[in-house]
């Protein structure tokens, strides 16, 4: 996307792409177009002998796409993951994973039958030992090779349609940096030509569900390498912050004493090397990022372009965004008006919900404010503040879901930008996840946010809010129905009373039982009516 170069695109919404199971990154699997690795528990593909899953053909969505990407058959990410594989594991029950060897988010236990609810907490509410443990986990992930996944260093064409695999190892942290890059990279069209107006993780309806999956997978990988099953990502509540309060050596790294663009040498993040930040070089070479180190993390918070992002987002802006009733609207991209997604992502004004790509609000504002690695979409996940930021963005998405309680049908089924329809599989995740599967409350996915644990009264009021809003929208109809109902009731009552008076003139001596019977029936019918 050409806007990336401008920087405001900064949205950086992470990732999405190319995580290839190591067991499937070989000539045999690529030529067969099949990724159904055996589960260690019984040695069968997808754990089929234990009824965990089976190898099946992938069913792709046939819903029409929006007009933003006018090509077909030129990008490996189209109809993900069918360019590489058309058969993968379909897991049963609560099993999940590329070989059905794990539990779905929110479940645990030997047979994945135990429900679990983990709590994400404010980073400033962690004890010193909890905070230090989180920082140590980040550093461990940066220095631990991924056991399950590798990254692609060439396109499917460059791999000679699978006969010449091009993959390499990567550490756990950088795996997710690369995925974010891969999901948001430009389309390589050959020669020196690229198409920039494409992104499988940003600027469209999938922005929020995609990042939700990204964080859940990141959390799970940390749990696996540390053995800490209770680990959750903390969040940074940046509402009304006057500066980057997490930018200290005690937390995510302070400012270098002599070079304001670098991190303090007292923070171990100062030794981290970034990857996937040189998009123009990759485009000119028609190559993919191969995860080569490209220098230190850059960050100069607050010294950004004030005309685009004058300050960090306010509480009032977040509340206005939450009041928007439409999840998506119009073109369903960065030009959408009155769209909750587009306003939260930051392409629409957080005070009017009108698209304004010359400004960066809410989510985008934070990326721009950091004025460094965080401010370039494809490489933004290099800065560990990224996970703190997106955890809080996800919590705002969660508040909107709880307030408005949308049906799944609210998420667009068709005509969204490529990769963003409800039934599209998210790039580049394997196992496969559809966008619509994560358009639901976080508790159903096994996690919650500490600050959303409100008093019972507040929770009850939040529960009532969507119903009161619906009632407000149809009150005129309700009043009209009540008036008409009252008129009908009055007319029928008058008729019944008139009949009773007429019958009252019949001699009780001649027809006593008939009168009693009809009176009873009239009363009974009127009551039922």
Short mmCIF file of C-alpha atoms in Angstrom, two decimals:
data_model
loop_
_atom_site.label_atom_id
_atom_site.label_comp_id
_atom_site.label_asym_id
_atom_site.label_seq_id
_atom_site.Cartn_x
_atom_site.Cartn_y
_atom_site.Cartn_z
CA UNK A 1 0.00 0.00 0.00
CA UNK A 2 1.37 3.32 -1.01
CA UNK A 3 0.07 4.84 2.18
CA UNK A 4 2.46 2.75 4.18
CA UNK A 5 5.30 4.88 2.91
CA UNK A 6 3.57 7.90 4.27
CA UNK A 7 3.64 6.33 7.67
CA UNK A 8 0.23 7.12 8.93
CA UNK A 9 -0.82 3.76 7.75
CA UNK A 10 1.08 2.93 10.62
CA UNK A 11 -1.72 1.02 11.78
CA UNK A 12 0.46 -1.77 11.98
CA UNK A 13 -2.16 -4.02 13.07
CA UNK A 14 -0.11 -6.86 13.01
CA UNK A 15 0.53 -9.78 11.41
CA UNK A 16 -0.90 -12.47 9.72
CA UNK A 17 0.89 -14.58 7.43
CA UNK A 18 3.10 -17.13 6.69
CA UNK A 19 3.48 -19.28 9.57
CA UNK A 20 4.37 -22.65 8.11
CA UNK A 21 4.37 -25.79 10.27
CA UNK A 22 7.87 -27.24 10.15
CA UNK A 23 6.42 -30.69 9.44
CA UNK A 24 4.86 -29.37 6.20
CA UNK A 25 7.72 -27.21 4.91
CA UNK A 26 9.23 -29.80 2.57
CA UNK A 27 9.07 -30.86 -1.06
CA UNK A 28 6.78 -33.83 -0.45
CA UNK A 29 4.08 -31.87 1.34
CA UNK A 30 4.28 -28.90 -1.03
CA UNK A 31 3.96 -31.07 -4.14
CA UNK A 32 1.06 -33.00 -2.58
CA UNK A 33 -0.37 -29.68 -1.33
CA UNK A 34 -1.15 -31.35 1.97
CA UNK A 35 -0.40 -30.32 5.56
CA UNK A 36 -1.72 -33.04 7.88
CA UNK A 37 1.14 -33.83 10.29
CA UNK A 38 0.89 -36.77 12.73
CA UNK A 39 -0.05 -36.15 16.34
CA UNK A 40 2.66 -37.43 18.67
CA UNK A 41 0.07 -39.00 20.93
CA UNK A 42 -0.84 -41.79 18.51
CA UNK A 43 1.33 -41.22 15.44
CA UNK A 44 -1.64 -40.81 13.09
CA UNK A 45 -2.25 -37.78 10.84
CA UNK A 46 -4.27 -35.17 12.77
CA UNK A 47 -4.64 -37.67 15.65
CA UNK A 48 -7.30 -39.51 13.67
CA UNK A 49 -6.84 -42.78 15.57
CA UNK A 50 -7.75 -40.90 18.76
CA UNK A 51 -10.70 -39.13 17.13
CA UNK A 52 -9.00 -35.76 17.45
CA UNK A 53 -9.36 -34.85 13.77
CA UNK A 54 -8.82 -35.92 10.17
CA UNK A 55 -7.15 -34.74 6.98
CA UNK A 56 -9.71 -33.01 4.77
CA UNK A 57 -9.99 -30.78 1.73
CA UNK A 58 -10.10 -27.07 2.49
CA UNK A 59 -13.43 -25.39 1.76
CA UNK A 60 -12.83 -21.85 0.51
CA UNK A 61 -15.33 -19.02 0.63
CA UNK A 62 -16.87 -18.14 -2.72
CA UNK A 63 -18.30 -14.79 -1.53
CA UNK A 64 -17.43 -11.82 -3.78
CA UNK A 65 -14.66 -9.45 -2.72
CA UNK A 66 -14.44 -5.67 -2.78
CA UNK A 67 -12.82 -3.76 -5.67
CA UNK A 68 -9.62 -2.77 -3.86
CA UNK A 69 -7.52 -5.64 -5.35
CA UNK A 70 -8.14 -5.91 -9.12
CA UNK A 71 -5.94 -8.98 -9.71
CA UNK A 72 -6.30 -12.74 -9.48
CA UNK A 73 -3.68 -15.44 -9.21
CA UNK A 74 -0.72 -13.12 -8.58
CA UNK A 75 -0.35 -13.31 -4.78
CA UNK A 76 0.37 -16.41 -2.68
CA UNK A 77 -2.01 -15.12 -0.01
CA UNK A 78 -5.10 -15.20 -2.23
CA UNK A 79 -7.56 -17.86 -1.02
CA UNK A 80 -5.20 -18.69 1.80
CA UNK A 81 -3.68 -21.27 2.13
CA UNK A 82 -4.67 -22.93 -1.16
CA UNK A 83 -1.55 -21.87 -3.10
CA UNK A 84 0.54 -23.98 -0.72
CA UNK A 85 -1.93 -26.55 0.66
CA UNK A 86 -5.46 -27.66 -0.20
CA UNK A 87 -5.71 -30.32 2.50
CA UNK A 88 -5.17 -29.63 6.22
CA UNK A 89 -6.28 -31.06 9.56
CA UNK A 90 -9.91 -30.51 10.53
CA UNK A 91 -10.06 -30.94 14.28
CA UNK A 92 -13.07 -32.25 16.19
CA UNK A 93 -14.63 -31.05 19.44
CA UNK A 94 -12.33 -28.84 21.49
CA UNK A 95 -9.12 -29.97 19.78
CA UNK A 96 -7.06 -27.49 17.75
CA UNK A 97 -3.68 -27.07 16.13
CA UNK A 98 -1.99 -27.89 12.82
CA UNK A 99 -2.03 -31.57 13.92
CA UNK A 100 -4.99 -31.33 16.34
CA UNK A 101 -2.52 -31.74 19.18
CA UNK A 102 -3.67 -28.73 21.22
CA UNK A 103 -6.85 -27.46 22.85
CA UNK A 104 -9.03 -24.67 21.52
CA UNK A 105 -8.56 -21.30 23.16
CA UNK A 106 -10.37 -21.41 26.50
CA UNK A 107 -10.01 -25.16 27.06
CA UNK A 108 -7.40 -27.35 28.70
CA UNK A 109 -6.91 -30.84 30.10
CA UNK A 110 -5.95 -34.18 28.59
CA UNK A 111 -9.08 -34.30 26.45
CA UNK A 112 -9.59 -30.53 26.24
CA UNK A 113 -12.78 -30.70 28.30
CA UNK A 114 -11.85 -28.26 31.09
CA UNK A 115 -12.83 -24.63 30.61
CA UNK A 116 -10.23 -21.99 31.59
CA UNK A 117 -10.53 -18.24 31.97
CA UNK A 118 -7.29 -16.28 32.14
CA UNK A 119 -7.09 -12.61 33.09
CA UNK A 120 -5.14 -9.96 31.19
CA UNK A 121 -4.00 -7.22 33.57
CA UNK A 122 -2.81 -3.63 33.45
CA UNK A 123 0.99 -3.69 33.31
CA UNK A 124 1.11 -1.10 36.10
CA UNK A 125 -0.96 -3.38 38.33
CA UNK A 126 1.61 -6.18 38.14
CA UNK A 127 3.90 -6.73 41.10
CA UNK A 128 7.60 -6.15 40.54
CA UNK A 129 8.22 -9.88 40.27
CA UNK A 130 5.31 -10.33 37.83
CA UNK A 131 6.54 -7.44 35.69
CA UNK A 132 10.11 -8.74 35.69
CA UNK A 133 8.86 -12.19 34.73
CA UNK A 134 6.98 -10.73 31.77
CA UNK A 135 10.10 -8.90 30.55
CA UNK A 136 12.16 -12.07 30.99
CA UNK A 137 9.60 -14.03 28.96
CA UNK A 138 9.90 -11.50 26.13
CA UNK A 139 13.67 -11.86 26.12
CA UNK A 140 13.40 -15.64 26.24
CA UNK A 141 11.09 -15.61 23.19
CA UNK A 142 13.61 -13.43 21.33
CA UNK A 143 16.33 -16.00 21.97
CA UNK A 144 14.43 -19.29 21.59
CA UNK A 145 14.10 -20.94 18.15
CA UNK A 146 10.55 -21.91 17.24
CA UNK A 147 10.16 -25.68 17.42
CA UNK A 148 6.95 -25.86 15.41
CA UNK A 149 7.19 -23.18 12.72
CA UNK A 150 9.49 -21.85 10.01
CA UNK A 151 9.14 -18.85 7.69
CA UNK A 152 9.07 -18.71 3.90
CA UNK A 153 11.97 -16.83 2.30
CA UNK A 154 10.58 -17.05 -1.23
CA UNK A 155 7.28 -16.99 -3.06
CA UNK A 156 5.61 -20.16 -4.33
CA UNK A 157 6.85 -19.34 -7.83
CA UNK A 158 10.39 -18.82 -6.55
CA UNK A 159 10.08 -22.22 -4.87
CA UNK A 160 9.38 -23.67 -8.33
CA UNK A 161 5.86 -24.60 -7.25
CA UNK A 162 7.16 -26.51 -4.24
CA UNK A 163 9.99 -28.53 -5.76
CA UNK A 164 12.57 -26.11 -4.32
CA UNK A 165 11.42 -25.27 -0.75
CA UNK A 166 12.65 -21.94 0.63
CA UNK A 167 12.22 -21.82 4.41
CA UNK A 168 14.38 -20.94 7.39
CA UNK A 169 14.32 -21.15 11.17
CA UNK A 170 13.33 -18.19 13.32
CA UNK A 171 13.00 -17.37 17.00
CA UNK A 172 9.59 -17.29 18.64
CA UNK A 173 9.33 -13.52 18.97
CA UNK A 174 10.48 -12.78 15.42
CA UNK A 175 8.11 -15.43 14.07
CA UNK A 176 5.26 -13.11 14.97
CA UNK A 177 7.09 -10.04 13.65
CA UNK A 178 7.49 -11.86 10.33
CA UNK A 179 3.84 -12.93 10.27
CA UNK A 180 2.76 -9.35 10.75
CA UNK A 181 5.04 -8.28 7.93
CA UNK A 182 3.80 -11.06 5.65
CA UNK A 183 0.14 -10.23 6.18
CA UNK A 184 0.63 -6.54 5.41
CA UNK A 185 3.33 -6.67 2.71
CA UNK A 186 2.80 -5.41 -0.82
CA UNK A 187 1.93 -7.72 -3.72
CA UNK A 188 4.95 -8.41 -5.96
CA UNK A 189 3.87 -8.13 -9.61
CA UNK A 190 7.18 -8.79 -11.31
CA UNK A 191 9.93 -6.53 -12.55
CA UNK A 192 9.86 -3.52 -10.25
CA UNK A 193 6.07 -3.46 -10.03
CA UNK A 194 4.11 -3.85 -6.80
CA UNK A 195 0.53 -3.33 -5.65
CA UNK A 196 0.38 -1.47 -2.36
CA UNK A 197 -3.35 -1.27 -1.74
CA UNK A 198 -3.58 -4.68 -0.09
CA UNK A 199 -3.43 -5.77 3.53
CA UNK A 200 -4.78 -8.95 5.06
CA UNK A 201 -4.66 -7.65 8.64
CA UNK A 202 -5.51 -3.94 8.46
CA UNK A 203 -7.78 -1.32 6.91
CA UNK A 204 -10.81 -3.62 6.71
CA UNK A 205 -13.24 -5.65 8.86
CA UNK A 206 -10.68 -8.32 9.80
CA UNK A 207 -8.41 -5.88 11.61
CA UNK A 208 -9.81 -6.65 15.06
CA UNK A 209 -10.43 -10.42 14.74
CA UNK A 210 -7.04 -10.89 13.11
CA UNK A 211 -5.15 -9.19 15.91
CA UNK A 212 -7.23 -11.08 18.44
CA UNK A 213 -5.97 -14.37 16.99
CA UNK A 214 -2.45 -12.98 16.73
CA UNK A 215 -2.34 -12.16 20.44
CA UNK A 216 -3.90 -15.48 21.44
CA UNK A 217 -1.31 -17.41 19.42
CA UNK A 218 1.51 -15.23 20.78
CA UNK A 219 0.28 -15.88 24.31
CA UNK A 220 0.15 -19.62 23.69
CA UNK A 221 3.69 -19.77 22.28
CA UNK A 222 4.98 -17.99 25.39
CA UNK A 223 3.07 -20.46 27.57
CA UNK A 224 4.69 -23.35 25.70
CA UNK A 225 8.31 -22.19 25.88
CA UNK A 226 8.06 -21.13 29.54
CA UNK A 227 5.77 -23.89 30.85
CA UNK A 228 3.70 -21.12 32.46
CA UNK A 229 0.12 -22.05 31.51
CA UNK A 230 -1.25 -19.03 33.36
CA UNK A 231 0.70 -16.42 31.39
CA UNK A 232 -1.30 -13.61 29.82
CA UNK A 233 -0.28 -10.49 27.93
CA UNK A 234 -0.55 -7.32 30.03
CA UNK A 235 -2.04 -4.18 28.52
CA UNK A 236 -1.14 -0.51 28.61
CA UNK A 237 -4.15 1.75 29.14
CA UNK A 238 -2.96 4.79 27.22
CA UNK A 239 -6.15 6.88 27.58
CA UNK A 240 -5.34 10.48 28.58
CA UNK A 241 -1.62 9.68 28.99
CA UNK A 242 0.56 12.76 28.64
CA UNK A 243 3.60 10.80 27.50
CA UNK A 244 4.89 7.26 27.07
CA UNK A 245 4.78 6.12 30.68
CA UNK A 246 5.94 2.61 29.76
CA UNK A 247 9.06 4.03 28.11
CA UNK A 248 11.31 3.62 31.14
CA UNK A 249 14.09 1.17 31.86
CA UNK A 250 11.90 -0.38 34.53
CA UNK A 251 9.38 -1.34 31.84
CA UNK A 252 9.83 -1.24 28.05
CA UNK A 253 13.04 0.76 27.79
CA UNK A 254 13.91 4.40 28.38
CA UNK A 255 15.46 6.96 26.04
CA UNK A 256 19.14 6.76 25.14
CA UNK A 257 21.09 9.54 26.92
CA UNK A 258 22.82 10.81 23.76
CA UNK A 259 20.71 9.50 20.84
CA UNK A 260 16.99 10.19 21.29
CA UNK A 261 16.08 7.66 18.56
CA UNK A 262 17.56 4.71 20.44
CA UNK A 263 16.73 2.90 23.67
CA UNK A 264 18.66 3.26 26.87
CA UNK A 265 21.58 0.79 27.18
CA UNK A 266 20.21 -0.01 30.65
CA UNK A 267 17.31 -1.85 28.98
CA UNK A 268 17.97 -5.26 27.46
CA UNK A 269 15.61 -4.24 24.63
CA UNK A 270 18.44 -1.96 23.44
CA UNK A 271 20.31 -5.06 22.24
CA UNK A 272 17.38 -6.39 20.22
CA UNK A 273 17.70 -6.42 16.44
CA UNK A 274 14.71 -5.69 14.19
CA UNK A 275 13.65 -7.58 11.05
CA UNK A 276 11.34 -6.95 8.08
CA UNK A 277 11.60 -3.13 8.13
CA UNK A 278 13.00 -2.47 4.63
CA UNK A 279 9.90 -2.89 2.51
CA UNK A 280 11.13 -0.78 -0.39
CA UNK A 281 14.28 -2.86 -0.70
CA UNK A 282 12.26 -6.10 -0.72
CA UNK A 283 9.96 -4.64 -3.38
CA UNK A 284 12.83 -3.57 -5.62
CA UNK A 285 14.32 -7.06 -5.37
CA UNK A 286 10.89 -8.74 -5.70
CA UNK A 287 11.84 -10.67 -2.57
CA UNK A 288 10.35 -11.55 0.80
CA UNK A 289 11.80 -10.54 4.14
CA UNK A 290 14.15 -13.36 5.18
CA UNK A 291 14.44 -12.24 8.83
CA UNK A 292 17.98 -10.90 8.53
CA UNK A 293 18.87 -8.48 11.34
CA UNK A 294 18.46 -4.84 10.27
CA UNK A 295 19.61 -2.82 13.26
CA UNK A 296 18.31 -1.81 16.73
CA UNK A 297 14.79 -0.88 17.76
CA UNK A 298 14.07 2.78 17.00
CA UNK A 299 11.78 4.84 19.21
CA UNK A 300 11.49 8.58 19.88
CA UNK A 301 8.09 8.97 21.56
CA UNK A 302 6.37 12.33 21.32
CA UNK A 303 8.67 13.80 18.67
CA UNK A 304 6.29 12.80 15.91
CA UNK A 305 4.43 14.87 13.33
CA UNK A 306 2.03 16.83 15.53
CA UNK A 307 -0.12 17.83 12.57
CA UNK A 308 -1.06 14.19 12.12
CA UNK A 309 -1.13 13.08 15.76
CA UNK A 310 -1.08 15.98 18.23
CA UNK A 311 -1.41 13.79 21.36
CA UNK A 312 -2.28 10.36 22.68
CA UNK A 313 -5.98 9.33 22.56
CA UNK A 314 -8.41 10.53 25.23
CA UNK A 315 -11.07 8.73 27.26
CA UNK A 316 -13.76 10.82 25.56
CA UNK A 317 -12.59 9.64 22.14
CA UNK A 318 -12.72 6.01 23.22
CA UNK A 319 -16.23 6.47 24.64
CA UNK A 320 -17.44 8.09 21.42
CA UNK A 321 -15.99 5.22 19.43
CA UNK A 322 -17.79 2.71 21.67
CA UNK A 323 -21.11 4.50 21.05
CA UNK A 324 -20.99 3.72 17.32
CA UNK A 325 -23.54 1.03 16.51
CA UNK A 326 -22.20 -0.09 13.12
CA UNK A 327 -19.22 -2.42 13.15
CA UNK A 328 -18.52 -1.76 9.48
CA UNK A 329 -19.96 0.47 6.77
CA UNK A 330 -19.69 1.64 3.19
CA UNK A 331 -16.60 0.52 1.32
CA UNK A 332 -15.40 -1.35 4.44
CA UNK A 333 -11.89 0.05 4.14
CA UNK A 334 -10.06 3.12 5.47
CA UNK A 335 -12.61 5.40 3.82
CA UNK A 336 -15.58 4.01 5.81
CA UNK A 337 -17.68 6.53 7.78
CA UNK A 338 -19.49 5.80 11.07
CA UNK A 339 -17.66 2.49 11.28
CA UNK A 340 -16.60 1.35 14.75
CA UNK A 341 -13.75 -0.66 13.25
CA UNK A 342 -12.42 2.19 11.11
CA UNK A 343 -12.72 4.69 13.97
CA UNK A 344 -10.92 2.42 16.43
CA UNK A 345 -8.27 1.56 13.87
CA UNK A 346 -7.65 5.28 13.49
CA UNK A 347 -8.60 6.25 9.93
CA UNK A 348 -11.80 8.04 10.99
CA UNK A 349 -12.00 11.05 13.30
CA UNK A 350 -12.60 9.81 16.89
CA UNK A 351 -14.97 12.73 17.50
CA UNK A 352 -17.15 12.45 14.37
CA UNK A 353 -16.46 8.96 12.91
CA UNK A 354 -15.91 10.59 9.50
CA UNK A 355 -12.97 9.17 7.54
CA UNK A 356 -9.93 11.45 7.58
CA UNK A 357 -6.76 9.72 6.41
CA UNK A 358 -4.71 12.88 6.92
CA UNK A 359 -5.05 12.32 10.68
CA UNK A 360 -4.23 9.30 12.84
CA UNK A 361 -6.55 8.55 15.75
CA UNK A 362 -6.87 5.94 18.48
CA UNK A 363 -4.96 2.79 17.41
CA UNK A 364 -2.98 4.53 14.67
CA UNK A 365 -2.18 7.48 16.94
CA UNK A 366 -0.20 5.28 19.31
CA UNK A 367 1.90 3.90 16.45
CA UNK A 368 2.63 7.35 15.08
CA UNK A 369 3.38 8.77 18.52
CA UNK A 370 6.14 6.19 19.10
CA UNK A 371 7.99 7.71 16.13
CA UNK A 372 10.20 4.76 15.24
CA UNK A 373 9.94 1.04 14.57
CA UNK A 374 6.33 1.07 15.80
CA UNK A 375 5.42 3.64 13.16
CA UNK A 376 6.07 1.51 10.09
CA UNK A 377 3.29 -0.99 9.49
CA UNK A 378 5.14 -4.02 8.24
CA UNK A 379 7.80 -3.96 10.95
CA UNK A 380 5.84 -2.45 13.84
CA UNK A 381 5.74 -5.64 15.91
CA UNK A 382 9.51 -5.39 16.42
CA UNK A 383 8.89 -3.02 19.34
CA UNK A 384 7.57 -5.02 22.32
CA UNK A 385 5.24 -2.12 23.18
CA UNK A 386 3.25 -3.48 20.25
CA UNK A 387 1.72 -6.31 22.30
CA UNK A 388 0.81 -4.01 25.21
CA UNK A 389 -0.85 -1.60 22.79
CA UNK A 390 -2.81 -4.20 20.86
CA UNK A 391 -3.98 -5.91 24.03
CA UNK A 392 -5.63 -2.64 25.04
CA UNK A 393 -7.08 -2.13 21.55
CA UNK A 394 -8.53 -5.65 21.83
CA UNK A 395 -10.09 -4.71 25.18
CA UNK A 396 -11.90 -1.80 23.49
CA UNK A 397 -13.17 -4.22 20.84
CA UNK A 398 -14.34 -6.44 23.70
CA UNK A 399 -16.21 -3.57 25.35
CA UNK A 400 -18.00 -2.87 22.07
CA UNK A 401 -19.01 -6.53 21.71
CA UNK A 402 -20.43 -6.58 25.24
CA UNK A 403 -22.27 -3.31 24.85
CA UNK A 404 -23.88 -3.96 21.47
CA UNK A 405 -24.08 -7.78 21.48
CA UNK A 406 -23.95 -8.12 17.69
CA UNK A 407 -25.05 -11.24 15.87
CA UNK A 408 -22.41 -12.98 13.75
CA UNK A 409 -24.25 -11.66 10.69
CA UNK A 410 -23.12 -8.13 11.61
CA UNK A 411 -19.65 -9.10 10.38
CA UNK A 412 -19.65 -8.64 6.56
CA UNK A 413 -20.09 -11.87 4.61
CA UNK A 414 -19.20 -10.41 1.21
CA UNK A 415 -17.69 -7.44 -0.68
CA UNK A 416 -15.03 -6.66 1.93
CA UNK A 417 -11.41 -6.14 0.78
CA UNK A 418 -9.55 -9.33 -0.11
CA UNK A 419 -9.11 -11.67 2.85
CA UNK A 420 -11.60 -9.85 5.07
CA UNK A 421 -14.96 -11.54 4.36
CA UNK A 422 -16.51 -13.43 7.25
CA UNK A 423 -15.63 -16.90 5.92
CA UNK A 424 -12.14 -16.06 4.61
CA UNK A 425 -9.26 -17.80 6.34
CA UNK A 426 -6.86 -15.38 8.01
CA UNK A 427 -3.41 -15.03 6.46
CA UNK A 428 -1.04 -16.63 7.34
CA UNK A 429 -2.30 -18.82 10.13
CA UNK A 430 -2.04 -22.59 10.04
CA UNK A 431 -4.09 -24.02 11.72
CA UNK A 432 -6.81 -22.20 9.83
CA UNK A 433 -9.07 -19.61 11.43
CA UNK A 434 -11.94 -17.73 9.78
CA UNK A 435 -12.51 -14.04 10.50
CA UNK A 436 -16.00 -14.65 11.84
CA UNK A 437 -14.84 -17.22 14.39
CA UNK A 438 -13.31 -14.47 16.53
CA UNK A 439 -16.15 -11.98 16.28
CA UNK A 440 -17.40 -13.03 19.71
CA UNK A 441 -16.82 -12.22 23.41
CA UNK A 442 -13.37 -12.94 24.81
CA UNK A 443 -14.76 -15.10 27.62
CA UNK A 444 -15.74 -17.64 24.98
CA UNK A 445 -12.08 -17.71 23.97
CA UNK A 446 -10.83 -18.18 27.51
CA UNK A 447 -9.69 -14.72 28.59
CA UNK A 448 -10.93 -11.47 30.05
CA UNK A 449 -9.61 -8.05 31.06
CA UNK A 450 -9.10 -7.04 34.67
CA UNK A 451 -10.59 -3.58 34.23
CA UNK A 452 -13.73 -5.01 32.66
CA UNK A 453 -14.57 -6.82 35.88
CA UNK A 454 -17.10 -4.17 36.89
CA UNK A 455 -19.53 -4.05 39.82
CA UNK A 456 -22.76 -5.99 39.36
CA UNK A 457 -24.82 -2.81 38.85
CA UNK A 458 -22.54 -1.51 36.12
CA UNK A 459 -22.54 -4.89 34.43
CA UNK A 460 -26.36 -4.95 34.56
CA UNK A 461 -26.52 -1.47 33.04
CA UNK A 462 -24.09 -2.49 30.29
CA UNK A 463 -26.25 -5.57 29.68
CA UNK A 464 -29.35 -3.39 29.27
CA UNK A 465 -27.68 -0.75 27.08
CA UNK A 466 -28.13 -2.47 23.69
CA UNK A 467 -31.78 -3.29 24.42
CA UNK A 468 -32.53 0.25 25.55
CA UNK A 469 -30.85 1.54 22.38
CA UNK A 470 -33.03 -0.74 20.26
CA UNK A 471 -36.13 0.37 22.14
CA UNK A 472 -35.20 4.02 21.56
CA UNK A 473 -34.90 3.41 17.84
CA UNK A 474 -38.38 1.80 17.58
CA UNK A 475 -40.24 3.75 20.29
CA UNK A 476 -42.52 5.45 17.76
CA UNK A 477 -43.64 2.07 16.47
CA UNK A 478 -44.19 0.81 20.00
CA UNK A 479 -46.36 3.83 20.87
CA UNK A 480 -48.36 3.44 17.67
CA UNK A 481 -48.93 -0.25 18.33
CA UNK A 482 -50.09 0.53 21.87
CA UNK A 483 -52.60 3.15 20.63
CA UNK A 484 -54.01 0.83 17.97
CA UNK A 485 -54.21 -2.00 20.49
CA UNK A 486 -56.10 0.23 22.89
CA UNK A 487 -58.63 1.25 20.23
CA UNK A 488 -59.21 -2.38 19.18
CA UNK A 489 -59.66 -3.45 22.80
CA UNK A 490 -62.17 -0.62 23.45
CA UNK A 491 -64.22 -1.52 20.36
CA UNK A 492 -64.35 -5.21 21.24
CA UNK A 493 -65.24 -4.45 24.84
CA UNK A 494 -68.10 -2.23 23.68
CA UNK A 495 -69.43 -4.97 21.42
CA UNK A 496 -69.28 -7.56 24.19
CA UNK A 497 -71.13 -5.30 26.64
CA UNK A 498 -73.78 -4.48 24.01
CA UNK A 499 -74.38 -8.18 23.42
CA UNK A 500 -74.70 -8.80 27.13
CA UNK A 501 -77.25 -6.03 27.51
CA UNK A 502 -79.28 -7.38 24.58
CA UNK A 503 -79.28 -10.87 26.03
CA UNK A 504 -80.11 -9.47 29.43
CA UNK A 505 -83.66 -8.75 28.11
CA UNK A 506 -84.47 -12.51 27.79
CA UNK A 507 -86.67 -13.94 30.55
CA UNK A 508 -84.66 -15.82 33.10
CA UNK A 509 -87.70 -17.92 33.85
CA UNK A 510 -87.82 -19.24 30.27
CA UNK A 511 -84.07 -19.77 29.56
CA UNK A 512 -82.09 -19.69 32.83
CA UNK A 513 -79.41 -22.24 31.89
CA UNK A 514 -78.83 -20.75 28.41
CA UNK A 515 -78.22 -17.28 29.84
CA UNK A 516 -75.77 -18.56 32.46
CA UNK A 517 -73.93 -20.60 29.85
CA UNK A 518 -73.54 -17.72 27.39
CA UNK A 519 -72.47 -15.28 30.09
CA UNK A 520 -69.75 -17.70 31.15
CA UNK A 521 -68.53 -18.26 27.63
CA UNK A 522 -68.44 -14.52 26.93
CA UNK A 523 -66.38 -13.89 30.02
CA UNK A 524 -64.05 -16.75 29.29
CA UNK A 525 -63.48 -15.67 25.65
CA UNK A 526 -62.94 -12.06 26.66
CA UNK A 527 -60.39 -13.13 29.24
CA UNK A 528 -58.53 -15.26 26.75
CA UNK A 529 -58.59 -12.47 24.19
#
